[in-house]
Amino acid sequence: MSSPVETAFIPIGRKVNWYEVYILVNHWKSDLEFYREDIQFLQQLIQKYLIWITKKENLERVTEIRKKGHDLDQKCRDLQESVKSHLGQIVDAIQGKRTVSGEEFRTRHGQMESEYAAFVREFRQIRKEVFKVTEYVIDSEELQHILDS
């Protein structure tokens, strides 16, 4: 039975393949850059509709989703820093500059994997919320005529 921080990617008893891990973590780094750009797009989308809001209920909904977007952006930045540091450790191990215990690395990598997966789930949830709130605001504020002109 595996522990919550044990990574499925590097089974216990198997030697760490630093090149495989490097490729995986580099994908995380690239994906996080994409997510960060998408978060900025979503924030701009919300900002675009904010000026047209007249109903208090809609303003509260948009304010709440803006806060979630801001928090998500900060989580993305923090995760990017963690991934960058993790990638540096992997590069050091590949280049022989640092000796890393396999068990210690598995634990840290498993934590990173969990944090990354949790971030992606939260990102998807908030992205859906942004589109739902945006659609609701457009409909309830009767903004479609402005968008069509």
Backbone as JSON, one array per atom type, in Angstrom:
{
  "sequence": "MSSPVETAFIPIGRKVNWYEVYILVNHWKSDLEFYREDIQFLQQLIQKYLIWITKKENLERVTEIRKKGHDLDQKCRDLQESVKSHLGQIVDAIQGKRTVSGEEFRTRHGQMESEYAAFVREFRQIRKEVFKVTEYVIDSEELQHILDS",
  "N": [[0.85, -1.19, 0.0], [0.54, 2.22, -0.79], [1.89, 5.32, 0.45], [0.47, 8.64, 1.08], [2.24, 10.54, 0.02], [3.91, 9.2, -1.6], [5.21, 8.79, -4.76], [3.69, 7.74, -7.75], [5.11, 7.6, -10.01], [7.79, 6.98, -9.54], [8.54, 4.1, -8.4], [9.06, 2.55, -5.19], [12.12, 0.99, -4.51], [12.96, 0.99, -7.06], [15.52, 2.37, -8.99], [16.09, 5.84, -9.31], [15.41, 7.32, -12.33], [16.92, 9.85, -13.57], [16.79, 11.3, -15.95], [14.25, 10.72, -17.02], [12.65, 11.78, -15.01], [13.45, 14.44, -15.15], [12.41, 15.18, -17.67], [9.64, 14.91, -17.16], [9.22, 16.82, -15.06], [10.04, 19.09, -16.36], [7.97, 19.28, -18.19], [5.91, 19.9, -16.42], [6.75, 22.44, -15.7], [6.52, 23.83, -18.13], [3.75, 23.51, -18.59], [2.73, 24.95, -16.41], [3.49, 27.53, -17.09], [1.78, 27.93, -19.25], [-0.71, 27.7, -17.91], [-0.53, 29.91, -16.26], [-0.6, 32.03, -18.11], [-3.17, 31.6, -19.09], [-4.68, 32.07, -16.79], [-4.22, 34.8, -16.52], [-5.53, 35.67, -18.83], [-8.17, 34.96, -18.16], [-8.57, 36.66, -15.99], [-8.46, 39.12, -17.29], [-10.7, 38.86, -18.9], [-12.76, 38.85, -17.0], [-12.38, 41.42, -15.97], [-13.05, 42.94, -18.17], [-15.85, 42.73, -18.3], [-16.6, 43.75, -15.91], [-16.95, 46.54, -15.8], [-19.46, 46.95, -16.83], [-21.32, 46.07, -15.09], [-24.19, 46.42, -13.17], [-25.86, 45.44, -11.25], [-25.99, 44.58, -7.85], [-25.8, 41.92, -6.91], [-24.54, 40.62, -9.04], [-22.11, 41.96, -9.06], [-21.04, 41.12, -6.65], [-20.69, 38.38, -7.17], [-18.82, 38.48, -9.23], [-16.72, 39.77, -7.93], [-16.04, 37.84, -6.05], [-15.14, 35.74, -7.72], [-13.01, 37.0, -8.92], [-11.27, 37.25, -6.76], [-10.74, 34.56, -6.26], [-9.41, 33.99, -8.64], [-7.16, 35.64, -8.37], [-5.96, 34.44, -6.12], [-5.45, 31.91, -7.19], [-3.63, 32.58, -9.18], [-1.48, 33.36, -7.57], [-0.92, 30.91, -6.33], [-0.08, 29.52, -8.55], [2.25, 30.93, -9.23], [3.8, 30.38, -6.92], [3.97, 27.59, -7.12], [5.34, 27.41, -9.53], [7.83, 28.39, -8.73], [8.57, 26.39, -6.9], [8.7, 24.19, -8.61], [10.73, 25.02, -10.3], [12.91, 25.05, -8.52], [12.93, 22.32, -7.83], [13.49, 21.22, -10.32], [16.05, 22.23, -10.63], [17.41, 20.74, -8.68], [17.22, 18.24, -9.82], [18.69, 18.58, -12.18], [21.18, 19.11, -11.03], [21.65, 16.59, -9.89], [21.79, 15.01, -12.18], [24.06, 16.07, -13.36], [25.91, 15.36, -11.52], [26.57, 17.03, -9.45], [25.36, 17.01, -7.05], [24.4, 14.78, -4.52], [21.59, 12.94, -4.07], [19.37, 11.44, -1.87], [17.53, 8.61, -2.74], [15.11, 7.94, -1.47], [14.46, 10.27, -0.08], [14.19, 11.98, -2.25], [12.04, 10.76, -3.63], [9.98, 11.18, -1.81], [9.81, 14.03, -1.75], [9.33, 14.52, -4.46], [6.92, 13.21, -4.78], [5.28, 14.81, -3.18], [5.4, 17.17, -4.66], [4.18, 16.3, -7.01], [1.6, 15.81, -6.06], [0.84, 18.41, -5.27], [0.93, 19.71, -7.73], [-1.08, 18.3, -9.16], [-3.31, 18.96, -7.58], [-3.38, 21.72, -8.0], [-3.97, 21.81, -10.76], [-6.54, 20.67, -10.78], [-7.93, 22.61, -9.28], [-7.54, 24.84, -10.92], [-9.01, 24.1, -13.23], [-11.58, 23.98, -12.14], [-12.03, 26.64, -11.31], [-11.79, 27.94, -13.74], [-14.05, 26.99, -15.1], [-15.98, 28.16, -13.43], [-15.5, 30.88, -13.91], [-16.34, 31.16, -16.58], [-19.03, 30.44, -16.3], [-19.97, 32.44, -14.55], [-19.41, 34.71, -16.07], [-21.09, 34.26, -18.3], [-23.58, 34.27, -16.98], [-23.64, 36.9, -15.99], [-23.61, 38.38, -18.37], [-26.09, 37.59, -19.44], [-27.91, 38.32, -17.34], [-27.46, 41.03, -16.98], [-28.16, 41.93, -19.34], [-26.35, 42.35, -21.47], [-25.77, 41.52, -23.98], [-26.57, 42.96, -26.24], [-24.73, 45.01, -26.29], [-22.38, 43.66, -26.78], [-22.89, 42.68, -29.31], [-22.88, 44.94, -30.87]],
  "CA": [[0.0, 0.0, 0.0], [1.39, 3.4, -0.9], [1.59, 6.46, 1.32], [-0.07, 9.75, 0.3], [3.25, 11.33, -0.66], [4.71, 8.34, -2.48], [4.88, 9.04, -6.16], [3.42, 6.57, -8.59], [6.06, 7.64, -11.12], [9.06, 6.37, -9.15], [8.23, 3.09, -7.38], [10.09, 2.22, -4.2], [12.94, -0.13, -4.94], [13.47, 1.26, -8.4], [16.47, 3.47, -9.02], [15.54, 7.04, -9.94], [15.92, 7.65, -13.66], [16.93, 11.31, -13.51], [16.4, 11.87, -17.24], [12.8, 10.63, -17.13], [12.09, 12.74, -14.06], [13.73, 15.76, -15.71], [11.43, 15.41, -18.74], [8.34, 15.09, -16.53], [9.18, 18.08, -14.33], [10.11, 20.15, -17.38], [6.59, 19.41, -18.7], [5.17, 20.65, -15.41], [7.19, 23.84, -15.81], [5.89, 24.36, -19.34], [2.3, 23.57, -18.36], [2.46, 26.04, -15.47], [3.58, 28.78, -17.86], [0.53, 28.02, -19.99], [-1.79, 27.97, -16.95], [-0.38, 31.29, -15.8], [-1.12, 32.88, -19.18], [-4.62, 31.39, -19.13], [-5.22, 32.78, -15.63], [-4.2, 36.23, -16.86], [-6.63, 35.87, -19.79], [-9.44, 34.91, -17.42], [-8.66, 37.88, -15.2], [-8.8, 40.19, -18.23], [-12.09, 38.63, -19.3], [-13.6, 39.34, -15.9], [-12.21, 42.87, -15.91], [-13.77, 43.5, -19.32], [-17.28, 42.78, -18.02], [-16.8, 44.42, -14.63], [-17.4, 47.93, -15.97], [-20.86, 46.99, -17.28], [-22.17, 45.48, -14.06], [-25.0, 47.39, -12.42], [-26.57, 44.75, -10.18], [-25.14, 44.25, -6.7], [-25.62, 40.46, -6.87], [-23.53, 40.28, -10.04], [-20.84, 42.52, -8.62], [-20.54, 40.23, -5.6], [-20.23, 37.15, -7.83], [-17.6, 38.78, -9.97], [-15.69, 40.06, -6.94], [-15.62, 36.56, -5.49], [-14.37, 34.98, -8.71], [-11.74, 37.73, -9.09], [-10.4, 36.88, -5.63], [-10.29, 33.2, -6.53], [-8.42, 34.09, -9.72], [-5.93, 36.2, -7.81], [-5.37, 33.4, -5.28], [-4.96, 30.87, -8.08], [-2.42, 33.13, -9.8], [-0.41, 33.28, -6.56], [-0.57, 29.5, -6.19], [0.66, 29.16, -9.76], [3.6, 31.51, -9.06], [4.49, 29.61, -5.89], [4.25, 26.27, -7.67], [6.4, 27.59, -10.52], [9.1, 28.5, -7.99], [8.89, 25.06, -6.37], [9.08, 23.34, -9.74], [12.04, 25.51, -10.75], [13.87, 24.54, -7.54], [12.95, 20.86, -8.0], [14.19, 20.97, -11.58], [17.47, 22.49, -10.35], [17.94, 19.58, -7.96], [17.33, 17.14, -10.79], [19.84, 18.9, -13.05], [22.39, 18.88, -10.22], [21.84, 15.14, -9.76], [22.22, 14.51, -13.49], [25.43, 16.54, -13.6], [26.76, 14.84, -10.47], [26.93, 18.11, -8.53], [24.69, 16.78, -5.77], [23.92, 13.43, -4.27], [20.25, 13.01, -3.47], [18.86, 10.15, -1.44], [16.36, 8.2, -3.53], [13.91, 7.99, -0.63], [14.18, 11.7, 0.15], [13.71, 12.53, -3.52], [10.71, 10.2, -3.89], [9.03, 11.88, -0.93], [9.64, 15.41, -2.23], [8.72, 14.46, -5.78], [5.52, 12.84, -4.56], [4.6, 16.01, -2.7], [5.29, 18.08, -5.82], [3.19, 15.7, -7.9], [0.29, 16.05, -5.44], [0.58, 19.85, -5.35], [0.66, 20.02, -9.14], [-2.39, 17.74, -9.49], [-4.32, 19.77, -6.88], [-3.45, 22.99, -8.7], [-4.67, 21.61, -12.05], [-7.97, 20.5, -10.47], [-8.47, 23.91, -8.88], [-7.54, 25.68, -12.12], [-10.14, 23.7, -14.07], [-12.82, 24.36, -11.45], [-12.17, 28.1, -11.36], [-12.0, 28.3, -15.15], [-15.48, 26.75, -15.35], [-16.72, 29.17, -12.7], [-15.36, 32.17, -14.62], [-17.21, 31.15, -17.76], [-20.43, 30.45, -15.85], [-20.26, 33.77, -14.01], [-19.42, 35.63, -17.2], [-22.33, 34.01, -19.05], [-24.69, 34.73, -16.15], [-23.62, 38.37, -15.95], [-24.03, 38.86, -19.69], [-27.53, 37.38, -19.55], [-28.7, 39.06, -16.36], [-27.27, 42.47, -17.18], [-28.61, 42.18, -20.71], [-25.2, 42.96, -22.13], [-25.56, 40.94, -25.3], [-26.71, 44.0, -27.28], [-23.47, 45.77, -26.32], [-21.39, 42.79, -27.41], [-23.23, 42.54, -30.72], [-22.65, 46.19, -31.62]],
  "C": [[0.88, 1.23, 0.0], [0.93, 4.51, 0.03], [1.1, 7.61, 0.47], [0.98, 10.55, -0.46], [4.13, 10.49, -1.58], [4.27, 8.56, -3.92], [4.68, 7.74, -6.92], [4.47, 6.47, -9.7], [7.37, 6.92, -10.8], [8.78, 5.34, -8.04], [9.4, 2.87, -6.43], [10.83, 0.98, -4.68], [13.5, 0.06, -6.34], [14.41, 2.46, -8.33], [15.85, 4.64, -9.79], [16.21, 7.23, -11.3], [15.83, 9.17, -13.8], [16.48, 11.94, -14.82], [14.88, 11.83, -17.43], [12.12, 11.66, -16.22], [12.29, 14.16, -14.57], [12.69, 16.11, -16.78], [10.05, 15.7, -18.15], [8.24, 16.47, -15.87], [9.3, 19.27, -15.29], [8.74, 20.36, -18.04], [5.73, 20.18, -17.71], [5.49, 22.14, -15.54], [6.51, 24.51, -17.01], [4.39, 24.51, -19.17], [1.94, 24.73, -17.44], [2.57, 27.4, -16.15], [2.3, 29.0, -18.65], [-0.63, 28.38, -19.06], [-1.73, 29.42, -16.48], [-0.92, 32.27, -16.85], [-2.64, 32.78, -19.26], [-5.3, 32.11, -17.95], [-5.27, 34.27, -15.91], [-5.31, 36.56, -17.86], [-7.97, 35.9, -19.07], [-9.64, 36.18, -16.58], [-9.03, 39.08, -16.1], [-10.25, 40.07, -18.7], [-13.04, 39.17, -18.24], [-13.56, 40.86, -15.84], [-13.01, 43.56, -17.02], [-15.26, 43.67, -19.02], [-17.6, 43.54, -16.74], [-17.38, 45.82, -14.8], [-18.88, 48.03, -16.35], [-21.83, 46.51, -16.2], [-22.89, 46.59, -13.28], [-25.7, 46.75, -11.23], [-25.59, 44.31, -9.09], [-24.81, 42.76, -6.64], [-24.51, 40.04, -7.85], [-22.15, 40.79, -9.64], [-20.22, 41.63, -7.55], [-19.99, 38.93, -6.2], [-18.9, 37.37, -8.53], [-16.44, 39.07, -9.01], [-15.15, 38.77, -6.34], [-14.74, 35.78, -6.47], [-13.04, 35.67, -9.01], [-10.77, 37.37, -7.99], [-9.87, 35.46, -5.84], [-9.21, 33.18, -7.62], [-7.09, 34.63, -9.23], [-5.21, 35.15, -6.96], [-4.76, 32.28, -6.13], [-3.67, 31.32, -8.77], [-1.24, 33.04, -8.83], [0.03, 31.84, -6.36], [0.27, 29.04, -7.38], [2.09, 29.68, -9.65], [4.41, 30.7, -8.05], [4.89, 28.22, -6.41], [5.35, 26.35, -8.73], [7.76, 27.68, -9.83], [9.53, 27.14, -7.44], [9.37, 24.13, -7.47], [10.47, 23.74, -10.25], [13.14, 24.98, -9.82], [14.04, 23.02, -7.68], [13.72, 20.48, -9.25], [15.69, 21.2, -11.4], [18.12, 21.33, -9.62], [18.15, 18.4, -8.91], [18.53, 17.36, -11.7], [21.14, 18.67, -12.29], [22.68, 17.4, -10.08], [22.34, 14.55, -11.07], [23.68, 14.85, -13.74], [26.41, 16.06, -12.52], [27.21, 15.89, -9.46], [26.36, 17.87, -7.13], [24.27, 15.32, -5.69], [22.59, 13.56, -3.53], [19.82, 11.61, -3.1], [17.6, 9.83, -2.24], [15.07, 8.32, -2.75], [13.49, 9.44, -0.39], [13.6, 12.33, -1.13], [12.31, 12.04, -3.84], [9.65, 10.94, -3.07], [8.75, 13.28, -1.46], [8.95, 15.42, -3.59], [7.24, 14.11, -5.68], [4.7, 14.02, -4.07], [4.37, 17.0, -3.85], [4.2, 17.59, -6.77], [1.78, 15.96, -7.37], [-0.1, 17.52, -5.53], [0.21, 20.25, -6.78], [-0.74, 19.53, -9.53], [-3.51, 18.55, -8.84], [-4.49, 21.13, -7.57], [-4.25, 22.84, -10.0], [-6.16, 21.43, -11.81], [-8.61, 21.84, -10.11], [-8.55, 24.85, -10.07], [-8.77, 25.37, -12.99], [-11.48, 24.13, -13.46], [-13.04, 25.87, -11.56], [-12.41, 28.57, -12.79], [-13.48, 28.11, -15.53], [-16.33, 27.82, -14.67], [-16.66, 30.52, -13.41], [-16.3, 32.21, -15.81], [-18.68, 31.15, -17.37], [-20.82, 31.83, -15.35], [-20.34, 34.79, -15.15], [-20.7, 35.49, -18.01], [-23.54, 34.54, -18.28], [-24.78, 36.25, -16.15], [-24.08, 38.94, -17.28], [-25.54, 38.75, -19.83], [-28.32, 38.28, -18.6], [-28.56, 40.57, -16.48], [-27.74, 42.91, -18.56], [-27.54, 42.91, -21.51], [-25.0, 42.46, -23.57], [-25.67, 42.0, -26.39], [-25.44, 44.84, -27.38], [-22.41, 44.95, -27.04], [-21.63, 42.64, -28.91], [-22.92, 43.8, -31.53], [-21.2, 46.49, -31.82]]
}
